[in-house]
Amino acid sequence: MAIESTHLSTIVPNLGVGEIADAVARREITPIEIVEALLERVAATEGKVQAWSYLDAAGARAQARILSDEVVTGRLRGPLHGVPFGIKDEFHVEGLPTGMRALDILPMEPEDATVVTRLRAAGAIVMGKTHMPVRNKELPTRNPWNQEHTAGGTSSGSGASVGARMVPFAIGEQTMGSNLRPACYCGCAGLKPTYGRISRFGCFPFAWSVDHVGLIGRSFSDLALVLSVLAGPDSKDHTAIADSAPPADLQLEAMRPPRIGLVRNFALDRSEPVVLEALERSVSLMKQAGAQISDFNLPDEFPLVYQADRIVTAAEGATFHADEHPDMDLSGSAGRSGALVPATYYLQARRMRAWLTEKVLAAIGPLDAILTPTTPAPAPKPPGTGNATFLVPWSFLGFPAITVPCGLSPEGLPMGLQFITRPRADYQLLQVGAWTENVIGRLPAPPLP
Amino acid sequence: MRLSPPVSKEEVLEWLRKEALAQWGPEIEPQLESALETLATAMVAVSGTPLPEHIEPL
């Protein structure tokens, strides 16, 4: 693929992670040209979308110039050399503030989160921090597909930045549904990996045992490439699992059509007709392409996941955020109540997590994944940020989950399919995502300038 | 608050209100009251569900 330099501003925003990295490696485009083209895209769309809490244009240009010089000397740092990304304002980036600290004067962080360290080492470029709600203030971020609607939960800025084609991928975080929901609402591919699959070091906590670093991109091959850089043990995070990083190549040519369980007793009766129609259409296409799709029922005890989650999340949130400003999200009234959870209840709720994990694993059995809609409805209008009901259980249990875009509502808002599988099978789940994406097709670009 | 035998929502809520007043009195604002209701519901569910003895916290 040769890239015409006169059309960079229209071509670059539509390139994915792998396409940018390949073009840089082949010297068809330089990192500085990529950053300039994306900054132009930000300038054209940010007024409508408002994805960035701190756009670091100067820093991105400086990183890109160094990386461009390295290409000239024949050096490529890694598989993401010259690929820009956005990162939720919950992560530490050296020299930038962390908005989630919710302080009147935000200090510049002295060091990078592990995800940033690994992305920089692979050659990626920090474009800036993406919006998340701070001090219970309504987010300015709007949906790239329709600015009257929300972009999702706390990773809204990350979802909107990718959906609006400002960056090819972004880092989010999910404690309830806040990575997959904005990914879904903004028409993106999203991964909430297995708990501990990506180090949380340098990620400002909501609730330690439920927080997950998440990825938002435009394709599953892109997400696999980024995961291959980010996964792996980390001495700075004792909950990071020891497995080495999965390969970047999803090897779809060697993959058989997946065996999927369509969850019947949990999500369908809570979903709006427009979402059910999109689900049925997708299932039909997947069956035609050879997928084995059978009805699946979650264990009868499954609804207890919400009650156990409330106790664990509230207690952990109230512990970390105990001394913060009273209008901080988690130490407002709802968060403060977590301080009253007795230790016996906290531990019993965590025992319930182990028990429900056993039951769900047994139910999934030999299936490659189970399937629900990602959200019961397309993105609502603010001040709501949408419904995380179908996402919360997998954050609490730590199972990996993805969202695959599956169509647009009559109002032009994206909808998604959520696939879930057993812990540590993130790679196989991304394969399912890529297979499905190929079968049902990708969404076009949103109707922005 | 005991974990077993199972607790009722009324007794958990009464206990939570008492603790909240002791910590943050002199009154419980509506937002906190709503959060206590939610927490009480969760505590009742956890208290009322027997788990196999081999299960450890995860």
GROMACS .gro file of C-alpha atoms in nm, chain A:
model
  449
    1MET     CA    1   0.000   0.000   0.000
    2ALA     CA    2   0.156   0.330  -0.106
    3ILE     CA    3   0.034   0.635   0.083
    4GLU     CA    4  -0.009   0.959  -0.110
    5SER     CA    5   0.138   1.234   0.104
    6THR     CA    6  -0.118   1.486  -0.023
    7HIS     CA    7  -0.400   1.281   0.125
    8LEU     CA    8  -0.252   1.196   0.462
    9SER     CA    9  -0.517   1.383   0.660
   10THR     CA   10  -0.794   1.174   0.505
   11ILE     CA   11  -0.610   0.842   0.488
   12VAL     CA   12  -0.432   0.821   0.823
   13PRO     CA   13  -0.739   0.853   1.050
   14ASN     CA   14  -0.889   0.549   0.879
   15LEU     CA   15  -0.583   0.329   0.925
   16GLY     CA   16  -0.575   0.069   1.199
   17VAL     CA   17  -0.293  -0.010   1.440
   18GLY     CA   18  -0.137  -0.280   1.225
   19GLU     CA   19  -0.170  -0.075   0.906
   20ILE     CA   20   0.007   0.225   1.059
   21ALA     CA   21   0.285   0.010   1.206
   22ASP     CA   22   0.336  -0.168   0.870
   23ALA     CA   23   0.341   0.160   0.676
   24VAL     CA   24   0.602   0.305   0.913
   25ALA     CA   25   0.815  -0.010   0.895
   26ARG     CA   26   0.803   0.007   0.514
   27ARG     CA   27   0.896   0.377   0.529
   28GLU     CA   28   0.582   0.476   0.342
   29ILE     CA   29   0.496   0.728   0.611
   30THR     CA   30   0.677   0.874   0.909
   31PRO     CA   31   0.556   0.889   1.271
   32ILE     CA   32   0.558   1.268   1.257
   33GLU     CA   33   0.332   1.263   0.949
   34ILE     CA   34   0.096   1.029   1.132
   35VAL     CA   35   0.080   1.251   1.440
   36GLU     CA   36   0.023   1.563   1.231
   37ALA     CA   37  -0.258   1.396   1.036
   38LEU     CA   38  -0.427   1.278   1.356
   39LEU     CA   39  -0.390   1.617   1.524
   40GLU     CA   40  -0.562   1.762   1.220
   41ARG     CA   41  -0.841   1.508   1.268
   42VAL     CA   42  -0.867   1.605   1.637
   43ALA     CA   43  -0.888   1.973   1.542
   44ALA     CA   44  -1.173   1.893   1.301
   45THR     CA   45  -1.379   1.676   1.537
   46GLU     CA   46  -1.292   1.757   1.900
   47GLY     CA   47  -1.533   2.049   1.917
   48LYS     CA   48  -1.821   1.808   1.865
   49VAL     CA   49  -1.691   1.499   2.043
   50GLN     CA   50  -1.477   1.636   2.331
   51ALA     CA   51  -1.280   1.321   2.394
   52TRP     CA   52  -0.965   1.473   2.544
   53SER     CA   53  -0.907   1.601   2.894
   54TYR     CA   54  -0.539   1.670   2.817
   55LEU     CA   55  -0.427   1.656   2.454
   56ASP     CA   56  -0.048   1.652   2.458
   57ALA     CA   57   0.017   1.776   2.104
   58ALA     CA   58   0.366   1.904   2.184
   59GLY     CA   59   0.462   1.581   2.360
   60ALA     CA   60   0.323   1.367   2.076
   61ARG     CA   61   0.517   1.568   1.818
   62ALA     CA   62   0.837   1.538   2.022
   63GLN     CA   63   0.796   1.159   2.056
   64ALA     CA   64   0.713   1.130   1.686
   65ARG     CA   65   1.022   1.326   1.578
   66ILE     CA   66   1.247   1.091   1.780
   67LEU     CA   67   1.071   0.785   1.638
   68SER     CA   68   1.094   0.928   1.285
   69ASP     CA   69   1.470   0.977   1.325
   70GLU     CA   70   1.501   0.620   1.451
   71VAL     CA   71   1.327   0.487   1.140
   72VAL     CA   72   1.580   0.670   0.924
   73THR     CA   73   1.863   0.494   1.108
   74GLY     CA   74   1.688   0.160   1.060
   75ARG     CA   75   1.572   0.122   1.418
   76LEU     CA   76   1.219   0.006   1.502
   77ARG     CA   77   1.150  -0.014   1.874
   78GLY     CA   78   0.880  -0.276   1.841
   79PRO     CA   79   0.555  -0.371   1.670
   80LEU     CA   80   0.385  -0.036   1.744
   81HIS     CA   81   0.659   0.196   1.619
   82GLY     CA   82   0.490   0.525   1.532
   83VAL     CA   83   0.136   0.429   1.641
   84PRO     CA   84  -0.040   0.700   1.848
   85PHE     CA   85  -0.289   0.617   2.123
   86GLY     CA   86  -0.511   0.784   2.381
   87ILE     CA   87  -0.525   0.681   2.746
   88LYS     CA   88  -0.797   0.728   3.005
   89ASP     CA   89  -0.730   0.999   3.262
   90GLU     CA   90  -0.707   0.730   3.528
   91PHE     CA   91  -0.357   0.614   3.427
   92HIS     CA   92  -0.027   0.770   3.518
   93VAL     CA   93   0.175   0.914   3.233
   94GLU     CA   94   0.510   1.066   3.327
   95GLY     CA   95   0.498   1.445   3.304
   96LEU     CA   96   0.118   1.462   3.263
   97PRO     CA   97  -0.153   1.509   3.529
   98THR     CA   98  -0.400   1.235   3.630
   99GLY     CA   99  -0.749   1.387   3.632
  100MET     CA  100  -0.896   1.110   3.845
  101ARG     CA  101  -0.693   1.236   4.142
  102ALA     CA  102  -0.963   1.507   4.159
  103LEU     CA  103  -0.733   1.758   4.324
  104ASP     CA  104  -0.762   2.134   4.275
  105ILE     CA  105  -0.400   2.141   4.160
  106LEU     CA  106  -0.298   1.822   3.981
  107PRO     CA  107   0.067   1.719   4.012
  108MET     CA  108   0.259   1.594   3.709
  109GLU     CA  109   0.312   1.219   3.747
  110PRO     CA  110   0.672   1.116   3.814
  111GLU     CA  111   0.648   0.782   3.631
  112ASP     CA  112   0.449   0.589   3.373
  113ALA     CA  113   0.191   0.320   3.441
  114THR     CA  114   0.314  -0.022   3.326
  115VAL     CA  115   0.084  -0.009   3.022
  116VAL     CA  116   0.245   0.319   2.914
  117THR     CA  117   0.596   0.188   2.975
  118ARG     CA  118   0.524  -0.117   2.757
  119LEU     CA  119   0.354   0.080   2.482
  120ARG     CA  120   0.639   0.331   2.465
  121ALA     CA  121   0.891   0.045   2.454
  122ALA     CA  122   0.701  -0.096   2.155
  123GLY     CA  123   0.722   0.242   1.980
  124ALA     CA  124   0.373   0.378   2.050
  125ILE     CA  125   0.308   0.751   2.098
  126VAL     CA  126   0.102   0.905   2.381
  127MET     CA  127  -0.138   1.156   2.221
  128GLY     CA  128  -0.290   1.255   2.553
  129LYS     CA  129  -0.538   1.173   2.828
  130THR     CA  130  -0.901   1.098   2.752
  131HIS     CA  131  -1.199   1.223   2.952
  132MET     CA  132  -1.348   1.039   3.247
  133PRO     CA  133  -1.594   1.175   3.504
  134VAL     CA  134  -1.429   1.349   3.796
  135ARG     CA  135  -1.604   1.476   4.108
  136ASN     CA  136  -1.941   1.359   3.982
  137LYS     CA  137  -1.941   1.624   3.707
  138GLU     CA  138  -2.120   1.533   3.387
  139LEU     CA  139  -1.878   1.439   3.115
  140PRO     CA  140  -1.845   1.673   2.817
  141THR     CA  141  -1.774   1.378   2.584
  142ARG     CA  142  -2.037   1.304   2.319
  143ASN     CA  143  -2.101   1.010   2.093
  144PRO     CA  144  -1.918   1.039   1.758
  145TRP     CA  145  -2.221   0.888   1.583
  146ASN     CA  146  -2.476   1.130   1.727
  147GLN     CA  147  -2.366   1.410   1.955
  148GLU     CA  148  -2.700   1.422   2.134
  149HIS     CA  149  -2.608   1.086   2.291
  150THR     CA  150  -2.357   0.969   2.549
  151ALA     CA  151  -2.034   0.797   2.452
  152GLY     CA  152  -2.069   0.555   2.747
  153GLY     CA  153  -1.928   0.512   3.097
  154THR     CA  154  -1.607   0.631   3.257
  155SER     CA  155  -1.393   0.538   2.954
  156SER     CA  156  -1.612   0.758   2.731
  157GLY     CA  157  -1.319   0.968   2.615
  158SER     CA  158  -1.125   0.659   2.508
  159GLY     CA  159  -1.423   0.516   2.320
  160ALA     CA  160  -1.503   0.846   2.152
  161SER     CA  161  -1.142   0.913   2.051
  162VAL     CA  162  -1.125   0.581   1.864
  163GLY     CA  163  -1.480   0.601   1.731
  164ALA     CA  164  -1.415   0.949   1.590
  165ARG     CA  165  -1.097   0.824   1.418
  166MET     CA  166  -0.871   1.053   1.623
  167VAL     CA  167  -0.646   0.763   1.727
  168PRO     CA  168  -0.637   0.398   1.614
  169PHE     CA  169  -0.659   0.261   1.967
  170ALA     CA  170  -0.704   0.376   2.325
  171ILE     CA  171  -0.663   0.240   2.675
  172GLY     CA  172  -0.970   0.228   2.899
  173GLU     CA  173  -1.050   0.070   3.232
  174GLN     CA  174  -1.348  -0.137   3.341
  175THR     CA  175  -1.472  -0.188   3.697
  176MET     CA  176  -1.838  -0.229   3.606
  177GLY     CA  177  -1.895  -0.182   3.233
  178SER     CA  178  -1.682   0.115   3.151
  179ASN     CA  179  -1.460  -0.022   2.877
  180LEU     CA  180  -1.695  -0.235   2.669
  181ARG     CA  181  -1.990   0.004   2.701
  182PRO     CA  182  -1.816   0.307   2.543
  183ALA     CA  183  -1.652   0.074   2.289
  184CYS     CA  184  -1.999  -0.054   2.194
  185TYR     CA  185  -2.168   0.286   2.192
  186CYS     CA  186  -1.889   0.436   1.978
  187GLY     CA  187  -1.891   0.151   1.725
  188CYS     CA  188  -1.553   0.004   1.826
  189ALA     CA  189  -1.402  -0.334   1.902
  190GLY     CA  190  -1.336  -0.370   2.275
  191LEU     CA  191  -1.160  -0.611   2.507
  192LYS     CA  192  -1.195  -0.640   2.882
  193PRO     CA  193  -0.933  -0.907   2.941
  194THR     CA  194  -0.909  -1.168   3.215
  195TYR     CA  195  -0.850  -1.008   3.554
  196GLY     CA  196  -0.474  -0.959   3.588
  197ARG     CA  197  -0.399  -1.020   3.220
  198ILE     CA  198  -0.271  -0.661   3.193
  199SER     CA  199  -0.088  -0.499   3.483
  200ARG     CA  200  -0.281  -0.236   3.676
  201PHE     CA  201   0.033  -0.066   3.809
  202GLY     CA  202  -0.013   0.308   3.765
  203CYS     CA  203  -0.388   0.282   3.719
  204PHE     CA  204  -0.563   0.490   3.985
  205PRO     CA  205  -0.794   0.238   4.157
  206PHE     CA  206  -1.171   0.225   4.185
  207ALA     CA  207  -1.179  -0.124   4.342
  208TRP     CA  208  -0.861  -0.334   4.329
  209SER     CA  209  -1.008  -0.679   4.272
  210VAL     CA  210  -1.254  -0.563   4.004
  211ASP     CA  211  -1.046  -0.311   3.806
  212HIS     CA  212  -0.933  -0.420   3.459
  213VAL     CA  213  -0.722  -0.238   3.203
  214GLY     CA  214  -0.924  -0.243   2.880
  215LEU     CA  215  -0.851  -0.196   2.512
  216ILE     CA  216  -1.057  -0.013   2.250
  217GLY     CA  217  -0.970  -0.030   1.881
  218ARG     CA  218  -1.123  -0.070   1.539
  219SER     CA  219  -1.054  -0.439   1.476
  220PHE     CA  220  -0.971  -0.753   1.671
  221SER     CA  221  -0.642  -0.803   1.490
  222ASP     CA  222  -0.546  -0.456   1.617
  223LEU     CA  223  -0.649  -0.547   1.971
  224ALA     CA  224  -0.448  -0.871   1.951
  225LEU     CA  225  -0.142  -0.673   1.842
  226VAL     CA  226  -0.177  -0.433   2.134
  227LEU     CA  227  -0.246  -0.714   2.383
  228SER     CA  228   0.067  -0.895   2.268
  229VAL     CA  229   0.264  -0.590   2.384
  230LEU     CA  230   0.077  -0.530   2.711
  231ALA     CA  231   0.011  -0.874   2.861
  232GLY     CA  232   0.252  -1.063   3.080
  233PRO     CA  233   0.368  -1.067   3.441
  234ASP     CA  234   0.469  -0.747   3.619
  235SER     CA  235   0.669  -0.733   3.941
  236LYS     CA  236   0.491  -0.404   4.022
  237ASP     CA  237   0.145  -0.568   4.028
  238HIS     CA  238   0.113  -0.888   4.231
  239THR     CA  239  -0.226  -0.961   4.070
  240ALA     CA  240  -0.080  -0.965   3.717
  241ILE     CA  241  -0.099  -1.326   3.601
  242ALA     CA  242   0.222  -1.505   3.511
  243ASP     CA  243   0.126  -1.626   3.162
  244SER     CA  244   0.342  -1.485   2.886
  245ALA     CA  245   0.181  -1.252   2.634
  246PRO     CA  246  -0.026  -1.417   2.359
  247PRO     CA  247   0.087  -1.393   1.995
  248ALA     CA  248  -0.009  -1.088   1.791
  249ASP     CA  249  -0.124  -1.298   1.496
  250LEU     CA  250  -0.474  -1.441   1.542
  251GLN     CA  251  -0.411  -1.712   1.279
  252LEU     CA  252  -0.768  -1.701   1.154
  253GLU     CA  253  -0.686  -1.918   0.853
  254ALA     CA  254  -0.633  -2.211   1.093
  255MET     CA  255  -0.946  -2.141   1.298
  256ARG     CA  256  -1.265  -2.348   1.274
  257PRO     CA  257  -1.601  -2.169   1.308
  258PRO     CA  258  -1.668  -2.117   1.680
  259ARG     CA  259  -1.907  -2.301   1.911
  260ILE     CA  260  -2.118  -2.037   2.082
  261GLY     CA  261  -2.379  -2.051   2.358
  262LEU     CA  262  -2.650  -1.788   2.313
  263VAL     CA  263  -2.749  -1.688   2.666
  264ARG     CA  264  -3.126  -1.726   2.696
  265ASN     CA  265  -3.203  -1.674   3.064
  266PHE     CA  266  -3.032  -1.351   3.148
  267ALA     CA  267  -3.011  -1.081   2.887
  268LEU     CA  268  -3.265  -1.129   2.613
  269ASP     CA  269  -3.576  -1.040   2.812
  270ARG     CA  270  -3.408  -0.717   2.925
  271SER     CA  271  -3.303  -0.603   2.576
  272GLU     CA  272  -3.488  -0.361   2.350
  273PRO     CA  273  -3.635  -0.499   2.025
  274VAL     CA  274  -3.383  -0.309   1.810
  275VAL     CA  275  -3.097  -0.482   1.993
  276LEU     CA  276  -3.264  -0.824   1.968
  277GLU     CA  277  -3.311  -0.776   1.593
  278ALA     CA  278  -2.942  -0.692   1.549
  279LEU     CA  279  -2.849  -0.996   1.761
  280GLU     CA  280  -3.073  -1.229   1.559
  281ARG     CA  281  -2.936  -1.093   1.232
  282SER     CA  282  -2.580  -1.151   1.348
  283VAL     CA  283  -2.654  -1.501   1.479
  284SER     CA  284  -2.811  -1.591   1.147
  285LEU     CA  285  -2.502  -1.474   0.955
  286MET     CA  286  -2.272  -1.658   1.194
  287LYS     CA  287  -2.471  -1.982   1.152
  288GLN     CA  288  -2.459  -1.947   0.774
  289ALA     CA  289  -2.080  -1.914   0.802
  290GLY     CA  290  -2.058  -2.239   1.000
  291ALA     CA  291  -2.073  -2.134   1.366
  292GLN     CA  292  -2.244  -2.382   1.598
  293ILE     CA  293  -2.480  -2.171   1.806
  294SER     CA  294  -2.685  -2.337   2.076
  295ASP     CA  295  -2.911  -2.208   2.351
  296PHE     CA  296  -2.730  -2.156   2.680
  297ASN     CA  297  -2.854  -2.098   3.033
  298LEU     CA  298  -2.649  -1.939   3.308
  299PRO     CA  299  -2.676  -2.107   3.651
  300ASP     CA  300  -2.988  -2.023   3.854
  301GLU     CA  301  -2.770  -1.861   4.119
  302PHE     CA  302  -2.616  -1.620   3.868
  303PRO     CA  303  -2.812  -1.305   3.976
  304LEU     CA  304  -2.628  -1.321   4.311
  305VAL     CA  305  -2.327  -1.187   4.121
  306TYR     CA  306  -2.475  -0.837   4.142
  307GLN     CA  307  -2.519  -0.851   4.519
  308ALA     CA  308  -2.170  -0.986   4.582
  309ASP     CA  309  -2.027  -0.725   4.346
  310ARG     CA  310  -2.200  -0.440   4.534
  311ILE     CA  311  -2.040  -0.546   4.860
  312VAL     CA  312  -1.688  -0.601   4.725
  313THR     CA  313  -1.680  -0.290   4.506
  314ALA     CA  314  -1.827  -0.068   4.776
  315ALA     CA  315  -1.588  -0.190   5.047
  316GLU     CA  316  -1.276  -0.168   4.829
  317GLY     CA  317  -1.375   0.172   4.688
  318ALA     CA  318  -1.448   0.316   5.031
  319THR     CA  319  -1.114   0.187   5.161
  320PHE     CA  320  -0.900   0.351   4.893
  321HIS     CA  321  -1.103   0.669   4.863
  322ALA     CA  322  -1.174   0.717   5.234
  323ASP     CA  323  -0.988   1.043   5.275
  324GLU     CA  324  -1.085   1.211   4.951
  325HIS     CA  325  -1.299   1.510   4.878
  326PRO     CA  326  -1.666   1.438   4.961
  327ASP     CA  327  -1.783   1.500   4.605
  328MET     CA  328  -1.536   1.250   4.459
  329ASP     CA  329  -1.726   0.972   4.278
  330LEU     CA  330  -1.651   0.691   4.516
  331SER     CA  331  -1.651   0.877   4.847
  332GLY     CA  332  -1.984   1.044   4.785
  333SER     CA  333  -2.277   0.891   4.972
  334ALA     CA  334  -2.289   0.574   4.763
  335GLY     CA  335  -1.919   0.511   4.798
  336ARG     CA  336  -1.914   0.606   5.166
  337SER     CA  337  -2.163   0.332   5.253
  338GLY     CA  338  -1.893   0.078   5.166
  339ALA     CA  339  -1.711   0.180   5.484
  340LEU     CA  340  -1.986   0.006   5.680
  341VAL     CA  341  -1.941  -0.339   5.519
  342PRO     CA  342  -1.837  -0.589   5.788
  343ALA     CA  343  -1.524  -0.792   5.710
  344THR     CA  344  -1.726  -1.113   5.730
  345TYR     CA  345  -1.959  -0.992   5.453
  346TYR     CA  346  -1.670  -0.875   5.237
  347LEU     CA  347  -1.503  -1.216   5.263
  348GLN     CA  348  -1.829  -1.403   5.210
  349ALA     CA  349  -1.894  -1.197   4.895
  350ARG     CA  350  -1.549  -1.295   4.769
  351ARG     CA  351  -1.627  -1.659   4.851
  352MET     CA  352  -1.943  -1.614   4.646
  353ARG     CA  353  -1.727  -1.497   4.357
  354ALA     CA  354  -1.529  -1.824   4.375
  355TRP     CA  355  -1.850  -2.029   4.393
  356LEU     CA  356  -2.014  -1.853   4.099
  357THR     CA  357  -1.693  -1.885   3.898
  358GLU     CA  358  -1.702  -2.263   3.945
  359LYS     CA  359  -2.065  -2.278   3.838
  360VAL     CA  360  -2.024  -2.061   3.528
  361LEU     CA  361  -1.711  -2.246   3.419
  362ALA     CA  362  -1.895  -2.577   3.444
  363ALA     CA  363  -2.182  -2.437   3.239
  364ILE     CA  364  -1.956  -2.302   2.964
  365GLY     CA  365  -1.792  -2.644   2.932
  366PRO     CA  366  -1.653  -2.702   2.580
  367LEU     CA  367  -1.802  -2.387   2.424
  368ASP     CA  368  -1.562  -2.132   2.277
  369ALA     CA  369  -1.768  -1.847   2.417
  370ILE     CA  370  -2.114  -1.742   2.532
  371LEU     CA  371  -2.302  -1.452   2.377
  372THR     CA  372  -2.524  -1.168   2.501
  373PRO     CA  373  -2.594  -0.821   2.365
  374THR     CA  374  -2.328  -0.582   2.497
  375THR     CA  375  -2.592  -0.340   2.620
  376PRO     CA  376  -2.972  -0.369   2.639
  377ALA     CA  377  -3.018  -0.056   2.423
  378PRO     CA  378  -2.813   0.186   2.212
  379ALA     CA  379  -2.651   0.488   2.379
  380PRO     CA  380  -2.900   0.708   2.570
  381LYS     CA  381  -2.895   1.084   2.594
  382PRO     CA  382  -2.701   1.245   2.883
  383PRO     CA  383  -2.698   1.275   3.175
  384GLY     CA  384  -2.729   0.894   3.163
  385THR     CA  385  -2.420   0.702   3.052
  386GLY     CA  386  -2.605   0.381   2.969
  387ASN     CA  387  -2.671   0.042   3.118
  388ALA     CA  388  -2.390  -0.189   3.237
  389THR     CA  389  -2.615  -0.476   3.350
  390PHE     CA  390  -2.475  -0.730   3.103
  391LEU     CA  391  -2.115  -0.627   3.168
  392VAL     CA  392  -2.091  -0.608   3.547
  393PRO     CA  393  -2.089  -0.987   3.610
  394TRP     CA  394  -1.780  -1.045   3.396
  395SER     CA  395  -1.593  -0.760   3.560
  396PHE     CA  396  -1.673  -0.904   3.901
  397LEU     CA  397  -1.587  -1.263   3.805
  398GLY     CA  398  -1.279  -1.159   3.606
  399PHE     CA  399  -1.380  -1.348   3.291
  400PRO     CA  400  -1.259  -1.200   2.961
  401ALA     CA  401  -1.522  -1.031   2.746
  402ILE     CA  402  -1.527  -0.851   2.412
  403THR     CA  403  -1.773  -0.634   2.224
  404VAL     CA  404  -1.815  -0.673   1.848
  405PRO     CA  405  -2.003  -0.399   1.658
  406CYS     CA  406  -2.315  -0.554   1.502
  407GLY     CA  407  -2.505  -0.276   1.333
  408LEU     CA  408  -2.671   0.063   1.369
  409SER     CA  409  -3.007   0.149   1.521
  410PRO     CA  410  -3.258   0.352   1.317
  411GLU     CA  411  -3.110   0.662   1.488
  412GLY     CA  412  -2.767   0.564   1.358
  413LEU     CA  413  -2.630   0.449   1.693
  414PRO     CA  414  -2.400   0.144   1.713
  415MET     CA  415  -2.496  -0.179   1.890
  416GLY     CA  416  -2.272  -0.466   1.996
  417LEU     CA  417  -2.242  -0.837   2.065
  418GLN     CA  418  -2.071  -0.936   2.391
  419PHE     CA  419  -1.878  -1.264   2.388
  420ILE     CA  420  -1.747  -1.406   2.716
  421THR     CA  421  -1.523  -1.702   2.784
  422ARG     CA  422  -1.316  -1.872   3.052
  423PRO     CA  423  -1.033  -1.686   3.227
  424ARG     CA  424  -0.696  -1.681   3.046
  425ALA     CA  425  -0.855  -1.761   2.708
  426ASP     CA  426  -0.822  -1.400   2.591
  427TYR     CA  427  -0.645  -1.498   2.270
  428GLN     CA  428  -0.915  -1.748   2.175
  429LEU     CA  429  -1.179  -1.485   2.252
  430LEU     CA  430  -1.009  -1.235   2.021
  431GLN     CA  431  -1.012  -1.505   1.754
  432VAL     CA  432  -1.389  -1.537   1.801
  433GLY     CA  433  -1.416  -1.158   1.774
  434ALA     CA  434  -1.213  -1.143   1.454
  435TRP     CA  435  -1.405  -1.434   1.301
  436THR     CA  436  -1.738  -1.269   1.384
  437GLU     CA  437  -1.620  -0.930   1.259
  438ASN     CA  438  -1.528  -1.090   0.927
  439VAL     CA  439  -1.867  -1.259   0.900
  440ILE     CA  440  -2.098  -0.971   0.996
  441GLY     CA  441  -1.882  -0.689   0.858
  442ARG     CA  442  -1.739  -0.374   1.013
  443LEU     CA  443  -1.921  -0.046   1.063
  444PRO     CA  444  -1.842   0.247   0.836
  445ALA     CA  445  -1.689   0.566   0.978
  446PRO     CA  446  -1.927   0.783   1.182
  447PRO     CA  447  -2.090   1.085   1.013
  448LEU     CA  448  -1.837   1.344   1.133
  449PRO     CA  449  -1.649   1.601   0.921
   0.00000   0.00000   0.00000
